[in-house]
């Protein structure tokens, strides 16, 4: 059985809402001199780490 695909896929337009301002937090304010912090979200614990190369890694 073959299913035909449409030539173009159109997304439904998004409802017009005012754009919310993004909140920017400096990593230095979060880490306060440490390399790792623990974040609790929806009852789960995550670890946010700064690598030796200065990148961020989030682990569950």
Short mmCIF file of N, CA, C and O in Angstrom, two decimals:
data_model
loop_
_atom_site.label_atom_id
_atom_site.label_comp_id
_atom_site.label_asym_id
_atom_site.label_seq_id
_atom_site.Cartn_x
_atom_site.Cartn_y
_atom_site.Cartn_z
N UNK A 1 0.84 -1.17 0.00
CA UNK A 1 0.00 0.00 0.00
C UNK A 1 0.89 1.25 0.00
O UNK A 1 1.74 1.39 0.85
N UNK A 2 0.68 2.16 -0.92
CA UNK A 2 1.47 3.38 -1.02
C UNK A 2 0.68 4.56 -0.49
O UNK A 2 -0.51 4.67 -0.71
N UNK A 3 1.38 5.42 0.21
CA UNK A 3 0.76 6.63 0.72
C UNK A 3 1.38 7.80 -0.03
O UNK A 3 2.60 7.91 -0.11
N UNK A 4 0.55 8.66 -0.57
CA UNK A 4 1.06 9.83 -1.29
C UNK A 4 1.36 10.95 -0.32
O UNK A 4 0.60 11.21 0.60
N UNK A 5 2.51 11.58 -0.53
CA UNK A 5 2.89 12.72 0.31
C UNK A 5 2.56 14.01 -0.43
O UNK A 5 2.71 14.08 -1.64
N UNK A 6 2.09 15.00 0.30
CA UNK A 6 1.82 16.28 -0.37
C UNK A 6 3.12 16.91 -0.84
O UNK A 6 4.19 16.66 -0.29
N UNK A 7 3.04 17.73 -1.91
CA UNK A 7 4.21 18.40 -2.45
C UNK A 7 4.82 19.37 -1.45
O UNK A 7 6.03 19.53 -1.38
N UNK A 8 4.00 20.06 -0.72
CA UNK A 8 4.52 21.01 0.26
C UNK A 8 3.74 20.86 1.56
O UNK A 8 2.56 20.54 1.57
N UNK A 9 4.44 21.05 2.65
CA UNK A 9 3.83 20.94 3.96
C UNK A 9 3.73 22.34 4.55
O UNK A 9 4.72 23.04 4.65
N UNK A 10 2.54 22.74 4.89
CA UNK A 10 2.34 24.08 5.44
C UNK A 10 1.99 23.98 6.92
O UNK A 10 1.13 23.19 7.30
N UNK A 11 2.67 24.79 7.73
CA UNK A 11 2.36 24.86 9.15
C UNK A 11 1.18 25.78 9.36
O UNK A 11 1.00 26.76 8.65
N UNK A 12 0.39 25.46 10.37
CA UNK A 12 -0.71 26.37 10.73
C UNK A 12 -0.12 27.64 11.31
O UNK A 12 0.88 27.59 12.01
N UNK A 13 -0.68 28.78 10.99
CA UNK A 13 -0.14 30.03 11.54
C UNK A 13 -0.26 30.05 13.06
O UNK A 13 -1.23 29.56 13.62
N UNK A 14 0.75 30.61 13.71
CA UNK A 14 0.72 30.73 15.16
C UNK A 14 -0.20 31.86 15.57
O UNK A 14 -0.29 32.87 14.88
N UNK A 15 -0.89 31.68 16.70
CA UNK A 15 -1.74 32.78 17.15
C UNK A 15 -0.88 34.00 17.46
O UNK A 15 0.23 33.87 17.96
N UNK A 16 -1.40 35.17 17.14
CA UNK A 16 -0.59 36.37 17.36
C UNK A 16 -0.65 36.76 18.83
O UNK A 16 -1.69 37.14 19.34
N UNK A 17 0.49 36.59 19.49
CA UNK A 17 0.64 36.95 20.89
C UNK A 17 1.89 37.82 20.99
O UNK A 17 2.83 37.65 20.23
N UNK A 18 1.91 38.73 21.95
CA UNK A 18 3.12 39.53 22.11
C UNK A 18 4.28 38.64 22.53
O UNK A 18 4.11 37.71 23.31
N UNK A 19 5.44 38.91 21.97
CA UNK A 19 6.62 38.11 22.29
C UNK A 19 7.06 38.38 23.72
O UNK A 19 7.19 39.52 24.13
N UNK A 20 7.26 37.31 24.48
CA UNK A 20 7.72 37.45 25.86
C UNK A 20 9.21 37.76 25.86
O UNK A 20 9.95 37.22 25.05
N UNK A 21 9.63 38.61 26.77
CA UNK A 21 11.04 38.91 26.85
C UNK A 21 11.79 37.73 27.45
O UNK A 21 11.33 37.11 28.40
N UNK A 22 12.93 37.42 26.87
CA UNK A 22 13.76 36.34 27.41
C UNK A 22 14.54 36.86 28.60
O UNK A 22 15.05 37.97 28.58
N UNK A 23 14.66 36.06 29.60
CA UNK A 23 15.43 36.40 30.78
C UNK A 23 16.84 35.86 30.59
O UNK A 23 17.01 34.68 30.30
N UNK A 24 17.83 36.69 30.72
CA UNK A 24 19.22 36.28 30.55
C UNK A 24 19.88 36.23 31.93
O UNK A 24 19.83 37.20 32.68
N UNK A 25 20.47 35.08 32.23
CA UNK A 25 21.16 34.89 33.50
C UNK A 25 22.62 34.58 33.20
O UNK A 25 22.92 33.68 32.41
N UNK A 26 23.53 35.30 33.80
CA UNK A 26 24.96 35.06 33.60
C UNK A 26 25.36 33.79 34.34
O UNK A 26 24.97 33.57 35.50
N UNK A 27 26.14 32.93 33.69
CA UNK A 27 26.53 31.66 34.31
C UNK A 27 27.32 31.88 35.60
O UNK A 27 27.24 31.08 36.53
N UNK A 28 28.07 32.97 35.68
CA UNK A 28 28.83 33.27 36.90
C UNK A 28 27.89 33.46 38.09
O UNK A 28 28.22 33.09 39.22
N UNK A 29 26.71 34.03 37.83
CA UNK A 29 25.72 34.20 38.89
C UNK A 29 25.15 32.86 39.34
O UNK A 29 24.79 32.69 40.51
N UNK A 30 25.04 31.91 38.43
CA UNK A 30 24.52 30.59 38.79
C UNK A 30 25.57 29.75 39.53
O UNK A 30 25.27 29.13 40.55
N UNK A 31 26.77 29.72 39.00
CA UNK A 31 27.80 28.82 39.53
C UNK A 31 28.53 29.39 40.75
O UNK A 31 29.00 28.64 41.59
N UNK A 32 28.66 30.71 40.84
CA UNK A 32 29.30 31.37 41.98
C UNK A 32 30.64 30.73 42.35
O UNK A 32 30.89 30.37 43.50
N UNK A 33 31.49 30.54 41.33
CA UNK A 33 32.84 30.03 41.57
C UNK A 33 32.98 28.52 41.60
O UNK A 33 34.09 28.00 41.75
N UNK A 34 31.89 27.77 41.46
CA UNK A 34 31.98 26.31 41.42
C UNK A 34 31.89 25.83 39.98
O UNK A 34 31.58 26.59 39.07
N UNK A 35 32.15 24.54 39.76
CA UNK A 35 32.09 23.96 38.42
C UNK A 35 30.79 23.22 38.15
O UNK A 35 30.55 22.78 37.03
N UNK A 36 29.98 23.03 39.19
CA UNK A 36 28.78 22.21 39.04
C UNK A 36 27.68 22.73 39.96
O UNK A 36 27.94 23.11 41.10
N UNK A 37 26.45 22.72 39.42
CA UNK A 37 25.29 23.04 40.25
C UNK A 37 24.23 21.97 40.05
O UNK A 37 24.25 21.24 39.06
N UNK A 38 23.32 21.86 41.00
CA UNK A 38 22.23 20.90 40.93
C UNK A 38 20.95 21.69 40.72
O UNK A 38 20.69 22.69 41.39
N UNK A 39 20.16 21.23 39.75
CA UNK A 39 18.89 21.88 39.42
C UNK A 39 17.77 20.88 39.63
O UNK A 39 17.81 19.77 39.10
N UNK A 40 16.77 21.26 40.41
CA UNK A 40 15.60 20.41 40.61
C UNK A 40 14.49 20.92 39.72
O UNK A 40 14.14 22.10 39.77
N UNK A 41 13.95 20.05 38.87
CA UNK A 41 12.91 20.42 37.91
C UNK A 41 11.88 19.31 37.83
O UNK A 41 12.22 18.16 37.53
N UNK A 42 10.63 19.63 38.09
CA UNK A 42 9.53 18.64 38.05
C UNK A 42 9.85 17.40 38.88
O UNK A 42 9.58 16.28 38.46
N UNK A 43 10.46 17.59 40.04
CA UNK A 43 10.76 16.46 40.93
C UNK A 43 11.99 15.67 40.54
O UNK A 43 12.34 14.71 41.22
N UNK A 44 12.66 16.04 39.46
CA UNK A 44 13.88 15.35 39.03
C UNK A 44 15.09 16.22 39.30
O UNK A 44 14.99 17.45 39.33
N UNK A 45 16.24 15.59 39.50
CA UNK A 45 17.47 16.32 39.79
C UNK A 45 18.38 16.26 38.58
O UNK A 45 18.61 15.19 38.01
N UNK A 46 18.87 17.41 38.17
CA UNK A 46 19.79 17.54 37.04
C UNK A 46 21.08 18.18 37.54
O UNK A 46 21.06 18.97 38.48
N UNK A 47 22.20 17.86 36.90
CA UNK A 47 23.48 18.48 37.22
C UNK A 47 23.95 19.27 36.00
O UNK A 47 24.03 18.74 34.90
N UNK A 48 24.27 20.53 36.22
CA UNK A 48 24.80 21.39 35.17
C UNK A 48 26.27 21.62 35.49
O UNK A 48 26.61 22.11 36.57
N UNK A 49 27.15 21.21 34.57
CA UNK A 49 28.59 21.26 34.80
C UNK A 49 29.28 22.14 33.77
O UNK A 49 28.86 22.22 32.62
N UNK A 50 30.37 22.77 34.20
CA UNK A 50 31.24 23.50 33.29
C UNK A 50 32.44 22.59 33.01
O UNK A 50 33.11 22.13 33.94
N UNK A 51 32.71 22.30 31.73
CA UNK A 51 33.83 21.44 31.36
C UNK A 51 35.15 22.21 31.42
O UNK A 51 35.16 23.44 31.57
N UNK A 52 36.26 21.49 31.26
CA UNK A 52 37.57 22.14 31.23
C UNK A 52 37.70 23.09 30.05
O UNK A 52 38.45 24.04 30.09
N UNK A 53 36.93 22.82 28.99
CA UNK A 53 36.95 23.68 27.80
C UNK A 53 35.98 24.86 27.94
O UNK A 53 35.84 25.66 27.03
N UNK A 54 35.29 24.95 29.09
CA UNK A 54 34.38 26.07 29.33
C UNK A 54 32.99 25.87 28.76
O UNK A 54 32.21 26.83 28.69
N UNK A 55 32.64 24.65 28.36
CA UNK A 55 31.30 24.38 27.82
C UNK A 55 30.41 23.87 28.93
O UNK A 55 30.88 23.44 29.98
N UNK A 56 29.09 23.92 28.70
CA UNK A 56 28.13 23.45 29.68
C UNK A 56 27.58 22.08 29.30
O UNK A 56 27.28 21.84 28.13
N UNK A 57 27.44 21.21 30.30
CA UNK A 57 26.83 19.90 30.09
C UNK A 57 25.75 19.72 31.14
O UNK A 57 25.98 19.94 32.34
N UNK A 58 24.55 19.31 30.68
CA UNK A 58 23.43 19.05 31.58
C UNK A 58 23.19 17.55 31.61
O UNK A 58 22.96 16.92 30.57
N UNK A 59 23.25 16.95 32.81
CA UNK A 59 23.01 15.51 32.98
C UNK A 59 21.82 15.29 33.90
O UNK A 59 21.62 16.04 34.85
N UNK A 60 21.07 14.24 33.61
CA UNK A 60 19.94 13.86 34.45
C UNK A 60 20.43 12.91 35.50
O UNK A 60 21.30 12.12 35.31
#
